Coordinates of C-alpha atoms in Angstrom, one line a residue:
X1 CA 2.0 13.2 4.1
X2 CA -0.1 10.0 4.3
X3 CA 0.3 7.1 1.8
X4 CA -2.4 4.5 1.5
X5 CA -1.7 1.4 -0.4
X6 CA -5.0 -0.1 -1.5
X7 CA -4.8 -3.8 -2.3
X8 CA -6.9 -6.9 -1.7
X9 CA -8.4 -10.0 -3.3
X10 CA -8.6 -10.2 -7.1
X11 CA -11.7 -8.7 -8.6
X12 CA -12.9 -7.0 -5.4
X13 CA -12.8 -3.5 -6.7
X14 CA -9.4 -2.3 -5.6
X15 CA -9.1 0.3 -8.4
X16 CA -12.6 1.8 -7.7
X17 CA -12.0 2.0 -3.9
X18 CA -8.6 3.5 -4.4
X19 CA -10.1 6.2 -6.6
X20 CA -12.9 6.8 -4.0
X21 CA -10.4 7.0 -1.2
X22 CA -8.3 9.6 -3.0
X23 CA -11.6 11.6 -3.8
X24 CA -12.7 11.4 -0.2
X25 CA -9.4 12.9 0.9
X26 CA -9.8 15.7 -1.7
X27 CA -13.3 16.4 -0.4
X28 CA -11.9 16.9 3.1
X29 CA -9.6 19.6 1.7
X30 CA -6.4 17.5 1.2
X31 CA -4.2 17.6 -1.8
X32 CA -4.7 14.1 -3.1
X33 CA -2.9 12.1 -5.7
X34 CA -3.9 8.7 -7.1
X35 CA -1.2 6.6 -8.6
X36 CA -2.2 3.6 -10.8
X37 CA -0.5 1.3 -13.2
X38 CA -3.8 0.4 -14.9
X39 CA -4.5 1.4 -18.4
X40 CA -8.2 1.5 -19.2
X41 CA -9.9 0.7 -15.8
X42 CA -8.8 3.7 -13.9
X43 CA -9.8 6.1 -16.6
X44 CA -13.2 4.4 -16.8
X45 CA -13.7 4.8 -13.0
X46 CA -12.5 8.4 -13.0
X47 CA -14.2 9.3 -16.2
X48 CA -11.1 11.1 -17.4
X49 CA -8.1 10.1 -19.6
X50 CA -4.9 10.0 -17.6
X51 CA -1.4 11.2 -18.5
X52 CA 1.8 9.3 -17.7
X53 CA 4.1 12.3 -17.7
X54 CA 2.3 14.5 -15.2
X55 CA -0.7 14.1 -12.8
X56 CA -4.0 14.9 -14.4
X57 CA -6.6 17.1 -12.6
X58 CA -9.7 15.1 -11.8
X59 CA -11.7 17.2 -9.3
X60 CA -10.9 20.0 -6.9
X61 CA -7.9 18.9 -4.9
X62 CA -7.6 15.5 -6.7
X63 CA -5.1 14.6 -9.3
X64 CA -4.3 11.2 -10.8
X65 CA -1.3 9.7 -12.7
X66 CA -1.0 6.5 -14.7
X67 CA 2.4 4.9 -14.2
X68 CA 3.9 3.9 -17.6
X69 CA 6.4 0.9 -16.8
X70 CA 7.4 0.8 -20.5
X71 CA 8.6 4.4 -20.5
X72 CA 10.5 4.0 -17.2
X73 CA 12.1 0.7 -18.5
X74 CA 13.3 2.4 -21.7
X75 CA 14.7 5.4 -19.8
X76 CA 16.7 3.1 -17.4
X77 CA 17.8 0.8 -20.2
X78 CA 19.1 3.5 -22.4
X79 CA 20.9 5.1 -19.5
X80 CA 22.6 1.7 -18.7
X81 CA 23.5 1.2 -22.3
X82 CA 25.2 4.7 -22.5
X83 CA 27.2 4.0 -19.3
X84 CA 28.2 0.6 -20.7
X85 CA 29.0 1.9 -24.1
X86 CA 32.8 1.4 -24.0
X87 CA 32.3 -2.3 -22.9
X88 CA 29.6 -2.8 -25.5
X89 CA 31.9 -1.4 -28.3
X90 CA 34.8 -3.7 -27.1
X91 CA 32.4 -6.7 -27.5
X92 CA 31.1 -5.5 -30.9
X93 CA 27.6 -5.3 -29.6
X94 CA 25.1 -3.3 -31.6
X95 CA 23.2 -0.9 -29.3
X96 CA 19.4 -1.0 -29.2
X97 CA 17.3 1.9 -30.2
X98 CA 14.5 3.3 -28.1
X99 CA 11.8 2.4 -30.4
X100 CA 12.7 -1.4 -30.3
X101 CA 12.6 -1.7 -26.5
X102 CA 9.7 -3.5 -24.8
X103 CA 9.7 -3.7 -21.0
X104 CA 10.6 -6.9 -19.3
X105 CA 8.5 -8.8 -16.8
X106 CA 8.9 -7.0 -13.4
X107 CA 9.3 -3.6 -14.9
X108 CA 6.0 -2.6 -13.6
X109 CA 7.0 -3.2 -10.0
X110 CA 10.1 -1.0 -10.2
X111 CA 8.3 1.7 -12.1
X112 CA 5.5 1.7 -9.3
X113 CA 8.1 1.9 -6.5
X114 CA 10.0 4.7 -8.3
X115 CA 6.8 6.7 -8.6
X116 CA 5.9 6.1 -5.0
X117 CA 9.3 7.4 -3.8
X118 CA 8.9 10.5 -6.1
X119 CA 5.5 11.3 -4.7
X120 CA 6.8 10.8 -1.1
X121 CA 9.7 13.3 -1.8
X122 CA 7.3 15.8 -3.2
X123 CA 5.8 18.7 -1.1
X124 CA 2.7 18.8 -3.5
X125 CA 0.5 16.3 -1.8
X126 CA -1.1 15.6 1.7
X127 CA -2.5 12.2 0.6
X128 CA -1.2 9.7 -1.9
X129 CA -3.3 6.7 -2.7
X130 CA -1.8 3.9 -4.7
X131 CA -3.8 1.4 -6.7
X132 CA -1.7 -1.6 -5.9
X133 CA -1.7 -5.1 -7.4
X134 CA -3.6 -8.0 -5.8
X135 CA -2.5 -8.7 -2.3
X136 CA 0.0 -11.4 -2.7
X137 CA 1.8 -9.5 -5.4
X138 CA 1.8 -6.4 -3.2
X139 CA 3.4 -8.2 -0.4
X140 CA 6.2 -9.3 -2.6
X141 CA 6.5 -5.9 -4.2
X142 CA 6.8 -4.1 -0.8
X143 CA 9.5 -6.6 0.2
X144 CA 11.5 -6.1 -3.0
X145 CA 13.7 -3.2 -2.0
X146 CA 15.0 -4.9 1.2
X147 CA 15.6 -8.2 -0.7
X148 CA 17.5 -6.5 -3.6
X149 CA 19.5 -4.5 -1.1
X150 CA 20.4 -7.7 0.8
X151 CA 21.4 -9.3 -2.6
X152 CA 23.7 -6.4 -3.5
X153 CA 25.4 -6.4 -0.1
X154 CA 26.1 -10.1 -0.4
X155 CA 27.3 -10.0 -4.1
X156 CA 29.1 -6.6 -3.9
X157 CA 29.9 -5.8 -0.3
X158 CA 31.0 -2.1 -0.1
X159 CA 33.6 -2.8 2.5
X160 CA 35.5 -5.0 0.1
X161 CA 35.7 -2.5 -2.7
X162 CA 39.4 -2.0 -3.3
X163 CA 41.1 1.3 -4.2
X164 CA 41.4 1.9 -7.9
X165 CA 45.1 2.1 -7.7
X166 CA 45.3 -1.4 -6.1
X167 CA 42.9 -3.1 -8.4
X168 CA 45.5 -4.2 -11.1
X169 CA 47.8 -5.5 -8.4
X170 CA 45.1 -7.4 -6.7
X171 CA 43.9 -8.9 -10.0
X172 CA 47.5 -10.2 -10.7
X173 CA 47.7 -11.7 -7.1
X174 CA 44.2 -13.3 -7.3
X175 CA 44.7 -14.5 -10.9
X176 CA 41.3 -13.3 -11.9
X177 CA 40.0 -9.9 -13.1
X178 CA 38.7 -7.7 -10.3
X179 CA 35.1 -6.3 -10.6
X180 CA 35.1 -3.0 -12.6
X181 CA 34.7 0.1 -10.6
X182 CA 31.6 1.0 -12.6
X183 CA 30.0 -2.2 -11.2
X184 CA 30.4 -0.9 -7.7
X185 CA 29.3 2.6 -8.8
X186 CA 26.1 1.1 -10.2
X187 CA 25.5 -0.9 -7.0
X188 CA 25.9 2.3 -5.1
X189 CA 23.3 4.0 -7.1
X190 CA 20.9 1.1 -6.8
X191 CA 21.4 1.0 -3.0
X192 CA 20.7 4.8 -2.8
X193 CA 17.5 4.5 -4.8
X194 CA 16.3 1.4 -3.0
X195 CA 17.1 2.9 0.4
X196 CA 15.0 5.9 -0.5
X197 CA 12.1 3.5 -1.5
X198 CA 12.6 1.6 1.7
X199 CA 12.2 4.8 3.7
X200 CA 9.0 5.6 1.9
X201 CA 7.5 2.1 2.6
X202 CA 8.6 2.3 6.3
X203 CA 7.4 5.8 6.8
X204 CA 4.9 6.0 9.8
X205 CA 2.4 7.7 7.5
X206 CA 2.4 4.7 5.1
X207 CA -0.3 2.0 5.5
X208 CA -2.0 -0.7 3.7
X209 CA -5.8 -0.9 3.1
X210 CA -7.4 -4.2 2.2
X211 CA -10.4 -4.5 -0.1
X212 CA -12.6 -7.5 -0.2
X213 CA -16.1 -8.8 -1.0
X214 CA -18.2 -10.4 1.6
X215 CA -18.1 -14.1 0.7
X216 CA -17.6 -17.4 2.4
X217 CA -13.9 -17.6 2.0
X218 CA -13.1 -13.9 2.6
X219 CA -11.9 -14.3 6.2
X220 CA -9.6 -17.2 5.5
X221 CA -8.1 -15.5 2.5
X222 CA -7.6 -12.2 4.3
X223 CA -6.0 -14.1 7.2
X224 CA -3.2 -15.3 5.1
X225 CA -2.7 -11.9 3.4
X226 CA -2.6 -10.1 6.8
X227 CA -0.1 -12.5 8.1
X228 CA 2.2 -11.9 5.1
X229 CA 1.9 -8.1 5.5
X230 CA 2.8 -8.4 9.2
X231 CA 5.7 -10.7 8.4
X232 CA 7.3 -7.7 6.5
X233 CA 6.3 -5.2 9.0
X234 CA 3.6 -3.5 7.0
X235 CA 0.7 -1.8 8.9
X236 CA -2.9 -2.6 7.9
X237 CA -5.0 0.4 8.6
X238 CA -8.5 -0.9 7.7
X239 CA -10.6 -3.3 5.8
X240 CA -13.1 -2.3 3.1
X241 CA -15.9 -4.7 2.3
X242 CA -17.2 -3.7 -1.1
X243 CA -20.5 -4.3 -3.0
X244 CA -22.8 -5.0 -0.1
X245 CA -26.4 -5.5 -1.1
X246 CA -29.3 -3.8 0.9
X247 CA -30.9 -6.0 3.6
X248 CA -34.5 -6.7 3.8
X249 CA -35.2 -7.3 0.1
X250 CA -38.7 -8.9 -0.8
X251 CA -36.9 -10.9 -3.6
X252 CA -35.9 -14.3 -2.1
X253 CA -32.8 -14.5 -4.3
X254 CA -31.5 -11.1 -3.2
X255 CA -32.5 -11.7 0.4
X256 CA -30.5 -15.0 0.5
X257 CA -27.5 -13.3 -1.1
X258 CA -27.7 -10.4 1.2
X259 CA -28.0 -12.8 4.1
X260 CA -24.9 -14.7 3.1
X261 CA -23.0 -11.3 2.8
X262 CA -24.0 -10.3 6.3
X263 CA -22.9 -13.6 7.6
X264 CA -19.5 -13.2 5.9
X265 CA -19.3 -9.6 7.2
X266 CA -19.9 -10.8 10.8
X267 CA -17.1 -13.3 10.4
X268 CA -14.8 -10.6 9.1
X269 CA -15.4 -8.4 12.0
X270 CA -14.9 -11.3 14.5
X271 CA -11.6 -12.3 12.6
X272 CA -10.2 -8.7 12.7
X273 CA -11.6 -7.0 15.8
X274 CA -8.7 -4.6 15.8
X275 CA -9.3 -3.3 12.3
X276 CA -11.8 -0.6 11.3
X277 CA -14.2 -2.3 8.8
X278 CA -15.9 0.0 6.2
X279 CA -19.0 -1.1 4.5
X280 CA -19.4 0.0 0.9
X281 CA -22.8 -0.4 -0.8
X282 CA -23.4 -2.0 -4.1
X283 CA -24.6 0.7 -6.5
X284 CA -26.2 -1.6 -9.0
X285 CA -23.5 -0.9 -11.6
X286 CA -19.8 -0.2 -11.7
X287 CA -19.1 3.5 -10.7
X288 CA -18.0 5.8 -13.3
X289 CA -16.9 9.5 -12.8
X290 CA -16.5 11.5 -9.5
X291 CA -20.4 11.8 -8.8
X292 CA -20.8 8.1 -8.5
X293 CA -17.5 7.7 -6.6
X294 CA -18.7 10.1 -4.1
X295 CA -21.6 7.7 -3.3
X296 CA -19.2 5.0 -2.2
X297 CA -17.3 6.6 0.7
X298 CA -19.4 9.7 1.1
X299 CA -20.0 10.5 4.7
X300 CA -17.7 7.9 6.1
X301 CA -15.1 9.2 8.5
X302 CA -11.5 8.2 7.7
X303 CA -10.2 7.1 11.1
X304 CA -7.4 5.2 9.6
X305 CA -4.7 7.9 9.5
X306 CA -1.0 7.7 10.1
X307 CA 0.5 6.0 13.0
X308 CA 1.8 9.3 14.4
X309 CA 4.9 11.4 14.2
X310 CA 8.4 10.0 14.7
X311 CA 10.3 7.0 13.4
X312 CA 8.3 3.8 12.7
X313 CA 9.2 1.4 15.5
X314 CA 10.5 -2.0 14.6
X315 CA 7.6 -4.4 15.4
X316 CA 10.1 -7.3 16.1
X317 CA 11.0 -6.7 19.7
X318 CA 13.5 -8.6 22.0
X319 CA 12.3 -9.4 25.5
X320 CA 14.9 -10.0 28.2
X321 CA 14.0 -13.0 30.4
X322 CA 17.5 -13.8 31.4
X323 CA 16.9 -13.2 35.1
X324 CA 13.8 -15.3 35.3
X325 CA 14.1 -18.0 32.6
X326 CA 17.6 -17.7 31.2
X327 CA 16.5 -16.8 27.7
X328 CA 15.9 -13.9 25.3
X329 CA 12.6 -13.9 23.3
X330 CA 12.3 -12.3 19.9
X331 CA 8.7 -11.5 19.4
X332 CA 7.4 -11.3 15.8
X333 CA 3.8 -10.0 15.5
X334 CA 2.0 -12.3 13.0
X335 CA -1.8 -11.7 13.3
X336 CA -3.6 -14.2 11.2
X337 CA -0.7 -16.7 11.0
X338 CA -1.4 -20.4 11.7
X339 CA 1.1 -23.0 13.1
X340 CA 0.6 -25.2 10.0
X341 CA 2.2 -22.7 7.6
X342 CA 5.0 -21.6 9.9
X343 CA 8.7 -22.3 9.2
X344 CA 11.9 -21.1 11.1
X345 CA 15.4 -21.6 10.0
X346 CA 18.6 -20.1 11.3
X347 CA 21.5 -19.5 8.9
X348 CA 24.5 -18.0 10.6
X349 CA 23.6 -14.5 11.8
X350 CA 20.3 -14.5 9.9
X351 CA 16.9 -16.0 10.7
X352 CA 14.5 -17.1 8.0
X353 CA 10.7 -16.9 8.8
X354 CA 8.2 -18.5 6.5
X355 CA 4.5 -17.8 6.9
X356 CA 2.5 -19.8 4.3
X357 CA 3.8 -18.7 0.8
X358 CA 5.7 -15.6 2.2
X359 CA 9.3 -15.6 3.5
X360 CA 11.4 -13.0 5.2
X361 CA 15.1 -13.0 6.1
X362 CA 16.3 -10.8 9.0
X363 CA 19.7 -10.3 10.5
X364 CA 19.8 -11.2 14.1
X365 CA 20.2 -8.3 16.6
X366 CA 23.8 -8.4 18.1
X367 CA 22.7 -9.9 21.4
X368 CA 21.0 -12.8 19.7
X369 CA 24.0 -13.6 17.5
X370 CA 25.7 -14.9 20.6
X371 CA 22.8 -17.3 21.4
X372 CA 21.4 -20.5 20.0
X373 CA 17.8 -20.9 19.1
X374 CA 16.1 -23.1 21.8
X375 CA 12.5 -23.1 20.7
X376 CA 9.6 -21.1 19.2
X377 CA 5.8 -20.9 19.5
X378 CA 2.9 -19.0 18.1
X379 CA 0.9 -17.4 20.9
X380 CA -1.8 -14.7 20.7
X381 CA -1.0 -13.7 17.1
X382 CA 2.8 -13.4 17.6
X383 CA 5.7 -15.8 17.0
X384 CA 8.0 -16.0 20.0
X385 CA 11.5 -17.2 19.1
X386 CA 13.5 -18.3 22.3
X387 CA 17.2 -17.8 22.4
X388 CA 19.6 -19.3 24.9
X389 CA 23.0 -17.6 25.5
X390 CA 25.9 -19.6 24.1
X391 CA 28.4 -20.0 27.0
X392 CA 31.3 -19.8 24.7
X393 CA 30.1 -16.5 23.1
X394 CA 28.2 -14.8 25.9
X395 CA 30.0 -12.2 27.9
X396 CA 31.0 -13.6 31.3
X397 CA 30.4 -11.5 34.4
X398 CA 33.2 -11.1 37.0

């Protein structure tokens, strides 16, 4: 299975290009599924009302499903309310009915991740295309499972869970009530679900596709976005430049606008020489229905497939330079990153890397925990963090 997460700058046509990408897969004979959280826009683009309960047939080989965050939120809240029924009764709380529940901010993110995991676990699809939020939101969303899992491990570490029989005794010794077993049970369920989502995101068949329009600030904007994706280990498989006007127009205004687009397109190709760049023509209107979607990507080869079989390698690699320089180097690929927006802090056995407005916390590999950070530098699109062995912690040779 391939999973293509379509995102990009706001207003660049992500939904339309996601639908066209899924349709192109179906035209190649793949069983394709389009997932979207949009309400009216995807239905307008596809020309078909979408259901939230099950995928809707769109064309031969293509189905689409609209993710309903409100329904997912109500299901989860009611299940939580049922599990916590005894505690709520003790507090005299009145339970909430289903028809008075409205989803909270952030519900859409969890609903989308849940739908993505379910699609990945299914054998029904060869290609899953996801109409993602704008790029900055997508980066944070894809980082969410790892972040929440880290919070759970810090707040409710599994190794500190005491046996049920000892909990009353420990509570008396500590002088404070011990966390209820149900709290650890809930944390375990969340950990299992989040780990499954993380495996889906980290799967070698999962990639991100960026959509943009050709404008004067496109390259700078996408540079920051790609650096944020790389920080979290997400693979970018291609760049789609949307709404390109035809060249050679006799109209001075259209000729000038087309010339500006071609200049921006050249800048994008120079900025991202390692990425396939797909040019999508402007149809003179917003595409509606499968016939017009066919015109967008029709005839273009999709050479942005999966990275290959086997586990997805960790892009953060440790280079041993002990023999030559007396250091270890942790290399972090950050294409598009700039020195001005970089930040690096070590906190115990963790390292905090900041790239512009994006941040990631990684646990140090075991060898680097016995070292001190002696420097860092950005070189050829990669952050190289230098570690010097701590004499008091590093194993001594006889």
